[in-house]
Coordinates of C-alpha atoms and ligand atoms in Angstrom, one line a residue:
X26 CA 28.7 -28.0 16.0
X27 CA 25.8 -29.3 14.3
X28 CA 26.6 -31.5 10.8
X29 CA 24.4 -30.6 8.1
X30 CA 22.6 -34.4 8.1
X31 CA 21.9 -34.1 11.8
X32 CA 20.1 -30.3 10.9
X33 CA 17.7 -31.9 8.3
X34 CA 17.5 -35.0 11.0
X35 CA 16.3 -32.2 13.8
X36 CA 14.0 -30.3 11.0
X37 CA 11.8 -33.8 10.5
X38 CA 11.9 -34.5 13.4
X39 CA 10.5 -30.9 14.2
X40 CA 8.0 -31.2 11.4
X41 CA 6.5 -34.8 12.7
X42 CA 6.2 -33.2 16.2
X43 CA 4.2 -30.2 14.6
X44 CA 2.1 -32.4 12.1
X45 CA 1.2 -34.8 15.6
X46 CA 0.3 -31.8 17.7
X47 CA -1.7 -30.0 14.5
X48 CA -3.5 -33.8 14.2
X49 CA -4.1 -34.2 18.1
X50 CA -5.5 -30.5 18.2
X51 CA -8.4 -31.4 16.0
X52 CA -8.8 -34.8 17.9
X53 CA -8.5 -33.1 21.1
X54 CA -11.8 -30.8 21.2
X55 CA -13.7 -33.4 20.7
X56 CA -12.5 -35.2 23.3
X57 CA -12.4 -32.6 25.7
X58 CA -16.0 -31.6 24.7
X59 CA -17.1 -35.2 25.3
X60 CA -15.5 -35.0 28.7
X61 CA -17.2 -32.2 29.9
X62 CA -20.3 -32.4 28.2
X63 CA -22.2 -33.0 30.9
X64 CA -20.9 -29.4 32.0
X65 CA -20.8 -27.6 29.0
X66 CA -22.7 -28.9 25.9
X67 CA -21.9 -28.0 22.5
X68 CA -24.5 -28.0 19.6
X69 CA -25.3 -26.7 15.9
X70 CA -28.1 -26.3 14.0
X71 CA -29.2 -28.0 10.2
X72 CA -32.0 -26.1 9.0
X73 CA -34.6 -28.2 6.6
X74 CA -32.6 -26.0 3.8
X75 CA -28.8 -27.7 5.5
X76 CA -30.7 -31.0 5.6
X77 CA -31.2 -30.5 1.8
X78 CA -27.8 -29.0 0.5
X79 CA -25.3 -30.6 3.0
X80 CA -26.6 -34.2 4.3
X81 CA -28.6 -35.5 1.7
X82 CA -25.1 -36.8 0.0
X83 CA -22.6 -39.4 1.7
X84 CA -19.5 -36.9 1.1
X85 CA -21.8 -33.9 2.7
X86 CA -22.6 -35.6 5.7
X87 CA -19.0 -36.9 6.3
X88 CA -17.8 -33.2 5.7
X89 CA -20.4 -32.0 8.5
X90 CA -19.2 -34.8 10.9
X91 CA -16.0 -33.6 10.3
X92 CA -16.7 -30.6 11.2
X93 CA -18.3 -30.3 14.0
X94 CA -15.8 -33.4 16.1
X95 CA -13.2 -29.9 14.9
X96 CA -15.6 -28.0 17.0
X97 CA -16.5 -29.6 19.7
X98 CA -20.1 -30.2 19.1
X99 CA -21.6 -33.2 20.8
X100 CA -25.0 -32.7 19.8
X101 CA -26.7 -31.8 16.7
X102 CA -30.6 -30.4 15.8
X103 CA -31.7 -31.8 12.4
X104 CA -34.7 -29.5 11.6
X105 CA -37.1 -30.9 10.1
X106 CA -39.6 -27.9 9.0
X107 CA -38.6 -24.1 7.7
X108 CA -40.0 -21.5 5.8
X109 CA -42.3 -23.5 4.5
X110 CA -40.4 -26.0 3.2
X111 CA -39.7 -29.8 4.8
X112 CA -37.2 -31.8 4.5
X113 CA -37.8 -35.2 3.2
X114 CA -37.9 -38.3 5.8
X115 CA -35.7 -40.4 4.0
X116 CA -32.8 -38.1 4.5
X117 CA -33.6 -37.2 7.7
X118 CA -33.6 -40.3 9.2
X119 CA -30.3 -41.3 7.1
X120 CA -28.5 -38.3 8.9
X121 CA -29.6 -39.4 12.3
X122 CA -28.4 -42.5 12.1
X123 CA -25.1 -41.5 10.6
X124 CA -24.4 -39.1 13.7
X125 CA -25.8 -41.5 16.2
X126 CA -23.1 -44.0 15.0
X127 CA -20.6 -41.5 15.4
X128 CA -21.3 -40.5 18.9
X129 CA -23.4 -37.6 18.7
X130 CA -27.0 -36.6 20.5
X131 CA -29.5 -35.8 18.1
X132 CA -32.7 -34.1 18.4
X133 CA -35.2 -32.5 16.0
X134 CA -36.2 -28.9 15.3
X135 CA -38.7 -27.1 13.6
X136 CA -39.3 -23.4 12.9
X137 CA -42.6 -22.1 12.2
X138 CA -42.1 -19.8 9.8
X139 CA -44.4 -19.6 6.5
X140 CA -47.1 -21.8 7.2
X141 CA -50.2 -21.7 6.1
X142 CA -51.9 -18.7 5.8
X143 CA -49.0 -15.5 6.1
X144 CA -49.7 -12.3 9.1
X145 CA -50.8 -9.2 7.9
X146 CA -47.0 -8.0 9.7
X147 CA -43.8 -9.7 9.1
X148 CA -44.0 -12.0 5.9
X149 CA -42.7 -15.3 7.7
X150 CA -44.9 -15.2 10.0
X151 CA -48.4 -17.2 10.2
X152 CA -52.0 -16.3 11.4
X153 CA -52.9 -18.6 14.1
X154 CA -56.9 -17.2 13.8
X155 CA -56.7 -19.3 10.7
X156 CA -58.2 -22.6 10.7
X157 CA -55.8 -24.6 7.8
X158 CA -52.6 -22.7 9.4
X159 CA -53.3 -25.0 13.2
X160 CA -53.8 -28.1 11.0
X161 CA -50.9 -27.7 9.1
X162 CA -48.9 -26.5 12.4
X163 CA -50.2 -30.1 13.8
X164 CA -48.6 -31.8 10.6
X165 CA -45.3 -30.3 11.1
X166 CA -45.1 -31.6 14.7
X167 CA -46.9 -35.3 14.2
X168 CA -44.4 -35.4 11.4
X169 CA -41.3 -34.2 13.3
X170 CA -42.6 -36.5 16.3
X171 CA -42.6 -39.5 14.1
X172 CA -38.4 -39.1 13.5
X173 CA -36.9 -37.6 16.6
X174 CA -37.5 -37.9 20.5
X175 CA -36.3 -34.3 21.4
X176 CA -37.7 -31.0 19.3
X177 CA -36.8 -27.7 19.4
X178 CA -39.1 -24.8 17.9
X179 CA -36.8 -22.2 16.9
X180 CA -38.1 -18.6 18.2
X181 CA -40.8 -17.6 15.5
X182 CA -43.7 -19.6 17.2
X183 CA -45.7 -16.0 17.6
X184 CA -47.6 -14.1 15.8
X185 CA -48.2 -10.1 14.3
X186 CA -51.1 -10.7 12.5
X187 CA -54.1 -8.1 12.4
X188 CA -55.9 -9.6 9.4
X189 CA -60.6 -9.4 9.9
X190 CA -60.4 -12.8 11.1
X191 CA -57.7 -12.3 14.0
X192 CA -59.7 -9.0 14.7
X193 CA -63.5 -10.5 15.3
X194 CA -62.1 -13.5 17.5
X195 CA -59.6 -11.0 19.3
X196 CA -63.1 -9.7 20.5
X197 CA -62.2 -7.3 23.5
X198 CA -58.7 -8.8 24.3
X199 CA -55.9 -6.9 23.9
X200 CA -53.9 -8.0 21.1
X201 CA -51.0 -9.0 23.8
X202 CA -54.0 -10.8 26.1
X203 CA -54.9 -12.3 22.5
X204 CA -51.9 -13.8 21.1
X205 CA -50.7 -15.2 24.5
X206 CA -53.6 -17.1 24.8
X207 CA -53.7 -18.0 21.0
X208 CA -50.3 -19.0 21.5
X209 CA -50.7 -21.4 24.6
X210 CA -53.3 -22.6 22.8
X211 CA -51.3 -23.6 19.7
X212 CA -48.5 -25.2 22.2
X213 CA -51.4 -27.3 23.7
X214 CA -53.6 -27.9 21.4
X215 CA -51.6 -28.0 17.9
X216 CA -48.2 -29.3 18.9
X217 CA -47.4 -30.7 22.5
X218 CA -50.9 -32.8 22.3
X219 CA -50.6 -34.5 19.1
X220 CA -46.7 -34.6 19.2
X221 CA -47.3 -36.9 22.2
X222 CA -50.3 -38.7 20.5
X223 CA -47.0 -40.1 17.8
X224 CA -44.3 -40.3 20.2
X225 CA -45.2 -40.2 23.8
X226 CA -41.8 -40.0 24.8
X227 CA -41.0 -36.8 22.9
X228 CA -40.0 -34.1 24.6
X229 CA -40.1 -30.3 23.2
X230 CA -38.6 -27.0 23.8
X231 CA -39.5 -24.1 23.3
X232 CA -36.9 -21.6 22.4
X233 CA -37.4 -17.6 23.5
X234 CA -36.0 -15.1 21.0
X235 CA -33.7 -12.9 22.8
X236 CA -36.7 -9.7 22.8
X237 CA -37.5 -10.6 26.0
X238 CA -39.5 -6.4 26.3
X239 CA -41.5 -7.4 23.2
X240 CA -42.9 -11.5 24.3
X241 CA -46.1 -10.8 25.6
X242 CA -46.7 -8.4 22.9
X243 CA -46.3 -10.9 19.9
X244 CA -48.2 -14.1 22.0
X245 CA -44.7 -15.3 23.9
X246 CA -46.1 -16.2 27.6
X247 CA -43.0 -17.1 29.6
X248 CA -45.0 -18.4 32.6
X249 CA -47.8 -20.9 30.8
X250 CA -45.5 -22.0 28.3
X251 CA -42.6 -22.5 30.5
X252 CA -45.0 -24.4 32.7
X253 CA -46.2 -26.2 29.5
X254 CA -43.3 -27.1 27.9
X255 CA -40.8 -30.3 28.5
X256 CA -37.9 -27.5 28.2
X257 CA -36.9 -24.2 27.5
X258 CA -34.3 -22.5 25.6
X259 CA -32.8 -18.8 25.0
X260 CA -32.1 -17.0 22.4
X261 CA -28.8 -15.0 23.2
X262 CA -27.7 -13.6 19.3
X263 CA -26.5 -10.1 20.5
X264 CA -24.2 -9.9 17.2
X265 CA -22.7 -6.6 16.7
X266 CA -23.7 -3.6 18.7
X267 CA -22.7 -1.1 16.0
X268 CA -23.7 -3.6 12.8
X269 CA -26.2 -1.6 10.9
X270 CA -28.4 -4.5 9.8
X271 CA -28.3 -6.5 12.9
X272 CA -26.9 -4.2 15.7
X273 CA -28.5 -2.3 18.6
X274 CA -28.0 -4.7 21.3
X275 CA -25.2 -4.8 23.6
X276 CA -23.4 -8.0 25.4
X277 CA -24.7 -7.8 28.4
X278 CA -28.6 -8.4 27.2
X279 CA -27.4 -12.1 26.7
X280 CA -26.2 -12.4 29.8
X281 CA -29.5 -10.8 31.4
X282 CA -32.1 -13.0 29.3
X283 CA -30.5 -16.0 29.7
X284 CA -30.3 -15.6 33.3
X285 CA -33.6 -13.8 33.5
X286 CA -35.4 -17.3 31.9
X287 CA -32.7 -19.5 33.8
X288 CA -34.8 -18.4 37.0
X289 CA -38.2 -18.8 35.5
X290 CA -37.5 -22.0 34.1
X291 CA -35.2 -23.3 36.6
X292 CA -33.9 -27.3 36.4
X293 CA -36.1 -27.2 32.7
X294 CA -34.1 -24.7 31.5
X295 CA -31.3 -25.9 28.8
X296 CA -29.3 -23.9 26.4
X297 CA -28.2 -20.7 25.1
X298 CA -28.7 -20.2 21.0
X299 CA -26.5 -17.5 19.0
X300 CA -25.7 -16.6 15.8
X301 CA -22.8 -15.4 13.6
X302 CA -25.0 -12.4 11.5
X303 CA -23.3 -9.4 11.6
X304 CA -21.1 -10.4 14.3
X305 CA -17.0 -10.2 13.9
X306 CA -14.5 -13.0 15.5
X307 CA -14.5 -10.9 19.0
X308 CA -18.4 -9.7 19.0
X309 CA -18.9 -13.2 18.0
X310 CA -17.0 -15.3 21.0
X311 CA -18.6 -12.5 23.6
X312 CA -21.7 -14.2 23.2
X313 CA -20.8 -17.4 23.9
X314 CA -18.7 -15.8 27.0
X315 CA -22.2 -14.2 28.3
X316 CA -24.0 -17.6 27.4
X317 CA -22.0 -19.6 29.7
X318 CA -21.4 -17.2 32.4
X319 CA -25.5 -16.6 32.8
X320 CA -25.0 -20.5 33.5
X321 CA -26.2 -22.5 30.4
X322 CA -25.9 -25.4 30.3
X323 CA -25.4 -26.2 26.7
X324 CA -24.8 -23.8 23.5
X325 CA -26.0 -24.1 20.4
X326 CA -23.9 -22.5 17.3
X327 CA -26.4 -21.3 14.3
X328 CA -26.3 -23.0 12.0
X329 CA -23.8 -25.5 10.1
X330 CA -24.9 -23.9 6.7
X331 CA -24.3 -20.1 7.6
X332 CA -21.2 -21.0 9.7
X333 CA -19.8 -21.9 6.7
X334 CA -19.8 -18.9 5.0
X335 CA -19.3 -14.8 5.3
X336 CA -17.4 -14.5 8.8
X337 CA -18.3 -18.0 9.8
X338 CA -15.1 -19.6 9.0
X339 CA -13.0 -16.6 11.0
X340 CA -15.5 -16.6 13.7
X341 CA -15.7 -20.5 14.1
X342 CA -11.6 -20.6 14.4
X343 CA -11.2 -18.2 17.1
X344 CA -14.2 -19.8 19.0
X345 CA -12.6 -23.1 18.6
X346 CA -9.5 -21.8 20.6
X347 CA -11.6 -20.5 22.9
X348 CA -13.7 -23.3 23.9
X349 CA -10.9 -25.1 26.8
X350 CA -11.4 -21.6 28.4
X351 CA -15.1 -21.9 28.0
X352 CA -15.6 -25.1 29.1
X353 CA -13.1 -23.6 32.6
X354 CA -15.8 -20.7 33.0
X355 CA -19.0 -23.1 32.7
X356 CA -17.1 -24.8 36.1
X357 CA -16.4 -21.8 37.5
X358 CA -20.5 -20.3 37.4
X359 CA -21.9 -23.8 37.6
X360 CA -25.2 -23.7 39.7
X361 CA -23.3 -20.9 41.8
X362 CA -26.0 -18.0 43.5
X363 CA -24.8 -14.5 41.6
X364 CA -24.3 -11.5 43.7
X365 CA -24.9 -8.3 43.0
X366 CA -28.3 -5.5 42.6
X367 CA -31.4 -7.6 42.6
X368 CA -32.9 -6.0 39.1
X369 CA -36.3 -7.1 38.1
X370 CA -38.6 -7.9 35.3
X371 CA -42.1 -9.1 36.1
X372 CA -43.0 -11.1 33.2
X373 CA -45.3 -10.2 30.7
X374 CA -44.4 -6.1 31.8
X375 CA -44.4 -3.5 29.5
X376 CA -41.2 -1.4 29.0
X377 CA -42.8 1.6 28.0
X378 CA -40.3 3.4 26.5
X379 CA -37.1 1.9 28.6
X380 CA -36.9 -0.9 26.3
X381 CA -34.0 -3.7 27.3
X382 CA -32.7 -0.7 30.2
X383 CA -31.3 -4.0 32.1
X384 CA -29.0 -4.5 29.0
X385 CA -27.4 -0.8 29.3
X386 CA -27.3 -0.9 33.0
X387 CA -25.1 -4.3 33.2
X388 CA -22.9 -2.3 30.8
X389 CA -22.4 0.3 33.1
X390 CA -19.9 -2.3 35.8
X391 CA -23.0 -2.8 37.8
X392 CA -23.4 -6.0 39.0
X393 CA -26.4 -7.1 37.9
X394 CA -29.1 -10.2 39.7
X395 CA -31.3 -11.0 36.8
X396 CA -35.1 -11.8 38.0
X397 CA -38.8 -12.0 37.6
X398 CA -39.4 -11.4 41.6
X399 CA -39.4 -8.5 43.7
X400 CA -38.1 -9.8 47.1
X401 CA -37.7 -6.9 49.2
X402 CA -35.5 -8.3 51.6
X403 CA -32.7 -7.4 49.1
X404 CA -29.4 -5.5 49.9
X405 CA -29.6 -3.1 46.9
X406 CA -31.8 -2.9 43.8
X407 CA -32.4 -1.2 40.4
X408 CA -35.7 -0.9 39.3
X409 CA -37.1 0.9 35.9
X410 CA -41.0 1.0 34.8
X411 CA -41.2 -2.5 34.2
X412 CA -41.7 -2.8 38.2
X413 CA -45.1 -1.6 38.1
X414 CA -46.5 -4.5 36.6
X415 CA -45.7 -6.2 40.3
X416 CA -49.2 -4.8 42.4
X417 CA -46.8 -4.4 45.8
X418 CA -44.0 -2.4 44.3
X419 CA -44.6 0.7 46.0
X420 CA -44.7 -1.0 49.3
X421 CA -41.7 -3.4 48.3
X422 CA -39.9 0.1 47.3
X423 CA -40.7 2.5 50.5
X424 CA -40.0 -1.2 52.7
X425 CA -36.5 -1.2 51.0
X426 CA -35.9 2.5 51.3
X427 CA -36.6 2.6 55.2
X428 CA -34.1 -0.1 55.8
X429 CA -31.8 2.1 53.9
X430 CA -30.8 -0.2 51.4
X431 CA -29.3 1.5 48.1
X432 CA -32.8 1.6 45.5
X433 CA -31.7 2.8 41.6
X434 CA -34.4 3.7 39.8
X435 CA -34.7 5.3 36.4
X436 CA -35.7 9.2 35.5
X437 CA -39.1 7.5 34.2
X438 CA -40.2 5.6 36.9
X439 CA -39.5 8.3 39.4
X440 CA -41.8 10.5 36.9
X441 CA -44.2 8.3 37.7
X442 CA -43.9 7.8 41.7
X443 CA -43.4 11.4 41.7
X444 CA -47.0 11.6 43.8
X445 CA -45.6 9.4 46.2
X446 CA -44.1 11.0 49.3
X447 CA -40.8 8.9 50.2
X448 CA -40.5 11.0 53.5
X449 CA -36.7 12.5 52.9
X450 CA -35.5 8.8 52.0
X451 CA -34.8 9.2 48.3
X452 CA -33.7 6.6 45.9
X453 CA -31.0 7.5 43.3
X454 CA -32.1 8.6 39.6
X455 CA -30.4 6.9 36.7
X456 CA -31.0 9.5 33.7
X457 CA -31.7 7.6 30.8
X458 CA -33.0 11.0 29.1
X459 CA -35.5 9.1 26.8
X460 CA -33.5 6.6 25.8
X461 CA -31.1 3.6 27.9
X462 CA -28.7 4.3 24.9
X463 CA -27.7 7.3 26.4
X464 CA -26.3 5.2 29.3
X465 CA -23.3 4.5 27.6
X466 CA -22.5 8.0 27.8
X467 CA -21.9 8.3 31.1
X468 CA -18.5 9.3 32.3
X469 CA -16.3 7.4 34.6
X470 CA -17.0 9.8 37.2
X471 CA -20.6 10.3 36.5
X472 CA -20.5 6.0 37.0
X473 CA -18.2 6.2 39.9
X474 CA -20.7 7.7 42.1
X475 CA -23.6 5.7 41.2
X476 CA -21.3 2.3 42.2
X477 CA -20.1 3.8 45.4
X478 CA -23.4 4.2 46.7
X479 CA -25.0 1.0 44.7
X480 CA -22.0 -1.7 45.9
X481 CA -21.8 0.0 49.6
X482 CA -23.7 -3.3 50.7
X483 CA -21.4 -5.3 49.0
X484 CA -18.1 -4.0 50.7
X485 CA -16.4 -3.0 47.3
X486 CA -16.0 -0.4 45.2
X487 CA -15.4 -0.7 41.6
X488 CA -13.8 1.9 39.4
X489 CA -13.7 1.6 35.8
X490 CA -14.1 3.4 32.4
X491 CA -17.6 2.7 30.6
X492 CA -18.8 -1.2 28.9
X493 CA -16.5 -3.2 31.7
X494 CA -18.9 -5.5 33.3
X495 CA -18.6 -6.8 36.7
X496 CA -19.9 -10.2 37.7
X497 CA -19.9 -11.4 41.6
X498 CA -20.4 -15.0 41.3
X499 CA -20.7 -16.8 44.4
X500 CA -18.3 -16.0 47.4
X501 CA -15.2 -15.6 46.3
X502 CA -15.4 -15.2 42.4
X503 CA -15.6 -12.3 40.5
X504 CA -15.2 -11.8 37.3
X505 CA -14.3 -8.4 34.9
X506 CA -15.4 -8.0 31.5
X507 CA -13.8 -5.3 29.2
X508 CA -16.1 -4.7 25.7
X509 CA -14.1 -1.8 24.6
X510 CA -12.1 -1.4 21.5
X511 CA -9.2 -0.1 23.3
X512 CA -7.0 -1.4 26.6
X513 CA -8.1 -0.2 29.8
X514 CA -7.5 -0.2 33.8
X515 CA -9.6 -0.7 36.2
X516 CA -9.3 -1.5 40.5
X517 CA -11.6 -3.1 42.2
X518 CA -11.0 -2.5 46.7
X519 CA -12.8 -4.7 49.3
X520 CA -13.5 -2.7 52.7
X521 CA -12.9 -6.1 54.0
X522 CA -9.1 -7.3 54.3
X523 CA -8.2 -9.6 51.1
X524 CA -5.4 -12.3 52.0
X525 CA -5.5 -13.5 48.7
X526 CA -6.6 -12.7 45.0
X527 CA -5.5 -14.3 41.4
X528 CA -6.7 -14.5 38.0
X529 CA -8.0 -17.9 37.5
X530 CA -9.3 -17.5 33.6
X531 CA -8.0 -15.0 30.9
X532 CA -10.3 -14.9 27.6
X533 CA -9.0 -14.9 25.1
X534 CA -6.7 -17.1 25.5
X535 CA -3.8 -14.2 23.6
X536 CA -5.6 -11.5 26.1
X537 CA -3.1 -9.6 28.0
X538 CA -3.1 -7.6 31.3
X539 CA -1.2 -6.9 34.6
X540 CA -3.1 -8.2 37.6
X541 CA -2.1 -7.0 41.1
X542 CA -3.7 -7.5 44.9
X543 CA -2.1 -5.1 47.3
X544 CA -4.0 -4.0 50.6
X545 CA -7.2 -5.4 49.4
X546 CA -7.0 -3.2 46.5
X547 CA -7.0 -5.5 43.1
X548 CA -5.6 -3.9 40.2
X549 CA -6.3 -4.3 36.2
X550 CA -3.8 -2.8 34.4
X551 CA -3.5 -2.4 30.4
X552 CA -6.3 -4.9 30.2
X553 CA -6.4 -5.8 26.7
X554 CA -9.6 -4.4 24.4
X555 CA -12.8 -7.2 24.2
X556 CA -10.8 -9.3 27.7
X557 CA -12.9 -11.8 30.4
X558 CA -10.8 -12.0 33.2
X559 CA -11.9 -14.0 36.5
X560 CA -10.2 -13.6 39.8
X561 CA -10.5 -16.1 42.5
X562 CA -10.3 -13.8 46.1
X563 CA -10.1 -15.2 50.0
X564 CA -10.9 -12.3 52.3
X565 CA -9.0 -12.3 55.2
X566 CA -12.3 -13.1 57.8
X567 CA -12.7 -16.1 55.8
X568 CA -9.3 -17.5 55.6
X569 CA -9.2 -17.0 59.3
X570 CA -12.5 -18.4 60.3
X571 CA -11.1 -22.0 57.6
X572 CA -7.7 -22.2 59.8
X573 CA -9.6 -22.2 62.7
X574 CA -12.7 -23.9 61.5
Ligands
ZN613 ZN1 -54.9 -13.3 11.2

């Protein structure tokens, strides 16, 4: 029997135990994101505007210190430069040394958005034609150069404009062929030149948007500037598929573009950027899910100021929680080759009316190999219009096809090899009926067919209902990836013998489902709705060949 004294005793002592552990939560993500930073790097974003309203004041910066040591963030941008406004030096260089003495990386940033003279298109953006806008663009970067060693340019360095003097120097470019080389020559000229003139050591990114379909278009050049630039960065903000602001994009498109430039800009190639517009909590953590799997090496959480408000608050919580299982996938994709249907996008290549196809398709439990090269020597591929832009693709295609290797290729780009004779070897149509939206129509047994034939190579077959990914990462992960609203099951069978298989990684960390590996058949049971589950597998060949090796 328990005296009433020695209940109340057992109730503090309760109470101190729960007040420690609530103390040593907040405490404890920092730590852990300082240990595996080197891993996994977490960052945010002040705007000039957050410069202004939330470090120019003791109490505001300690608040946003605060904050982010709750998050895990290791490294903050302090932006110097946005819509046309700029944020005083004094304050920014107060708020750098404040979060240098507290442990933090800091870099600059800059977005080039209403400078100088404003496009004929979108009203933020500049005309680059124009004379006083490249002086003023200089300013912004000498300035910015003169505070921090690192800069990121935040993705509106391109341009729409169509104004008489854009038009005469166009001349007979194209306006893509145009604004590319304007662009480069804004990078070279206008900011990476006189940046260096202030600070040689400076070093600057340059941050993709996520419309990877639309660069060339708007004067983004993926090759020169990658080449150009000290680093790049991607812009994975997929936010809400059905949001009717902001949505239209699915999951898997952050997956694809941050792979897609993880190639291209290989060991200069940094982080993954995302927002929390439109998003909820779960639409919200997905993107960071797809940011890390595609292998990024850092993420970078827009910005302090809008995380504050709207779903910020509810969407920064449930990240929070999630970040220990983050920081477990980063290890678990780290530097590893993905497996899976080599699916290509030459760079610069038009998508001509399949825009962001590579998006639906991942969606569609296809695993997917993001790249700019067509290699031929590949055991299965998917290929939409975008492939024409490579000169050899019709001899890469009937190579691929005579070795038998399973070739997907969409209803418009057979249209338009239709005068090609494939001699009776055939590659598989993937109906997109005018639009890769319809994709997520497809039934599960209008998908299960196109797997079988697709993952034959591969030695599995995958069954599962529509938006469940399926990543193959490295030899013996792979990882499942429900986006539905509701629970589903899925099995996954090897042809090969499995003599072992179990979950290693269940996200979110309240996820739920029954896993089971029986005859080399793996099984998904009541997988809970908006679930990342990773399995580590041994196949019996290998286990063998380990024993005796
Ligand atoms: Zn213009």
């Amino acid at each position: 029997m328990i005296k009433p004294g020695r209940l109340s005793y057992i109730v503090a002592a309760e109470l101190l135990v729960l007040l420690m552990a609530l103390r040593c939560q907040a405490q404890s993500l920092w730590d852990l994101a300082n240990d595996n930073k080197e891993l996994l790097k977490i960052a945010t974003l002040f705007t000039a505007q957050n410069v202004r309203d939330y470090l120019s004041s003791e109490e505001g910066i300690n608040k946003a210190i605060d904050w982010c040591k709750k998050t895990g963030v290791t490294h903050v941008f302090i932006e110097t430069f946005r819509n046309g406004y700029t944020a005083e030096r004094r304050v920014l260089e107060h708020a750098k040394s404040k979060f240098n003495a507290e442990g933090f990386e800091v870099s600059g940033c800059v977005t080039t958005t209403r400078i100088a003279k404003i496009s004929t298109g979108w009203n933020v953006i500049s005309c680059y034609t124009n004379k006083y806008t490249q002086n003023q663009l200089q300013k912004i970067f000498e300035y910015t150069a003169s505070i921090f060693d690192e800069i990121m340019i935040d993705d509106f360095l391109f341009t729409d404009c169509q104004c008489d003097e854009c038009k005469k120097v166009r001349g007979d470019k194209t306006w893509a062929e145009y604004r590319c080389d304007l662009m480069t020559e804004m990078s070279r000229e206008r900011i990476l030149g006189p940046a260096k003139v202030v600070n040689p050591g400076v070093k600057i990114i340059i941050k993709y948007p996520q419309w990877y379909d639309n660069f060339h278009n708007r004067g983004y050049e993926v090759l020169r500037q990658t080449a150009d630039y000290d680093r790049i960065w991607v812009g994975t903000e997929t936010r809400d598929y059905n949001d009717k602001r902001w949505g239209g994009k699915v999951q898997y498109e952050a997956y694809y573009i941050m792979r897609w430039l993880g190639e291209i800009g290989g060991p200069k190639t940094g982080g993954g950027w995302f927002d929390p517009l439109g998003t909820t909590e779960d639409t919200y953590v997905e993107q960071a899910r797809q940011t890390v799997l595609a292998d990024a090496k850092e993420m970078l959480l827009f910005c302090y100021g809008a995380l504050l408000r709207d779903t910020g608050p509810a969407n920064v919580e449930k990240l929070r929680a999630e970040i220990p299982g983050l920081f477990k996938l980063a290890r678990l994709v780290r530097s590893k080759p993905v497996q899976g249907i080599l699916s290509p996008k030459p760079p610069n290549s038009d998508a001509d009316g399949e825009q962001y196809v590579f998006d639906f398709v991942g969606m569609l439990g296809l695993p997917l190999v993001p790249t700019a090269k067509i290699d031929a020597g590949t055991k299965a591929a998917f290929f939409s219009v975008h492939a024409v832009a490579d000169p050899k693709f019709t001899d890469k295609l009937k190579k691929m096809l005579d070795a038998q290797n399973p070739v997907l290729v969409t209803d418009g780009l057979a249209k338009r090899l239709s005068h090609i004779s494939f001699e009776g070897k055939n590659p598989t149509i993937l109906r997109l009926n005018g639009s890769p939206r319809n994709l997520l129509k497809l039934s599960r047994e209008e998908l299960e067919l196109i797997r079988d034939r697709m993952l034959e190579p591969f030695g599995i077959k995958f069954d599962a209902p529509n938006k469940v990914a399926l990543y193959l990462i490295g030899k013996n992960c792979l990882i499942v990836e429900n986006f539905n609203d509701e629970p589903i099951n899925a099995s996954l069978e090897f042809s090969n013998p499995v003599a072992k298989a179990e979950t290693v990684l269940v996200l979110p960390p309240e996820a739920h489902l029954d896993f089971s590996c029986k005859n080399g058949r793996l099984e998904f049971t009541e997988m809970t709705p908006r679930t990342l589950v990773a399995v580590a597998y041994y196949l019996a060949e290998l286990v063998d060949y380990e024993i005796r090796g």
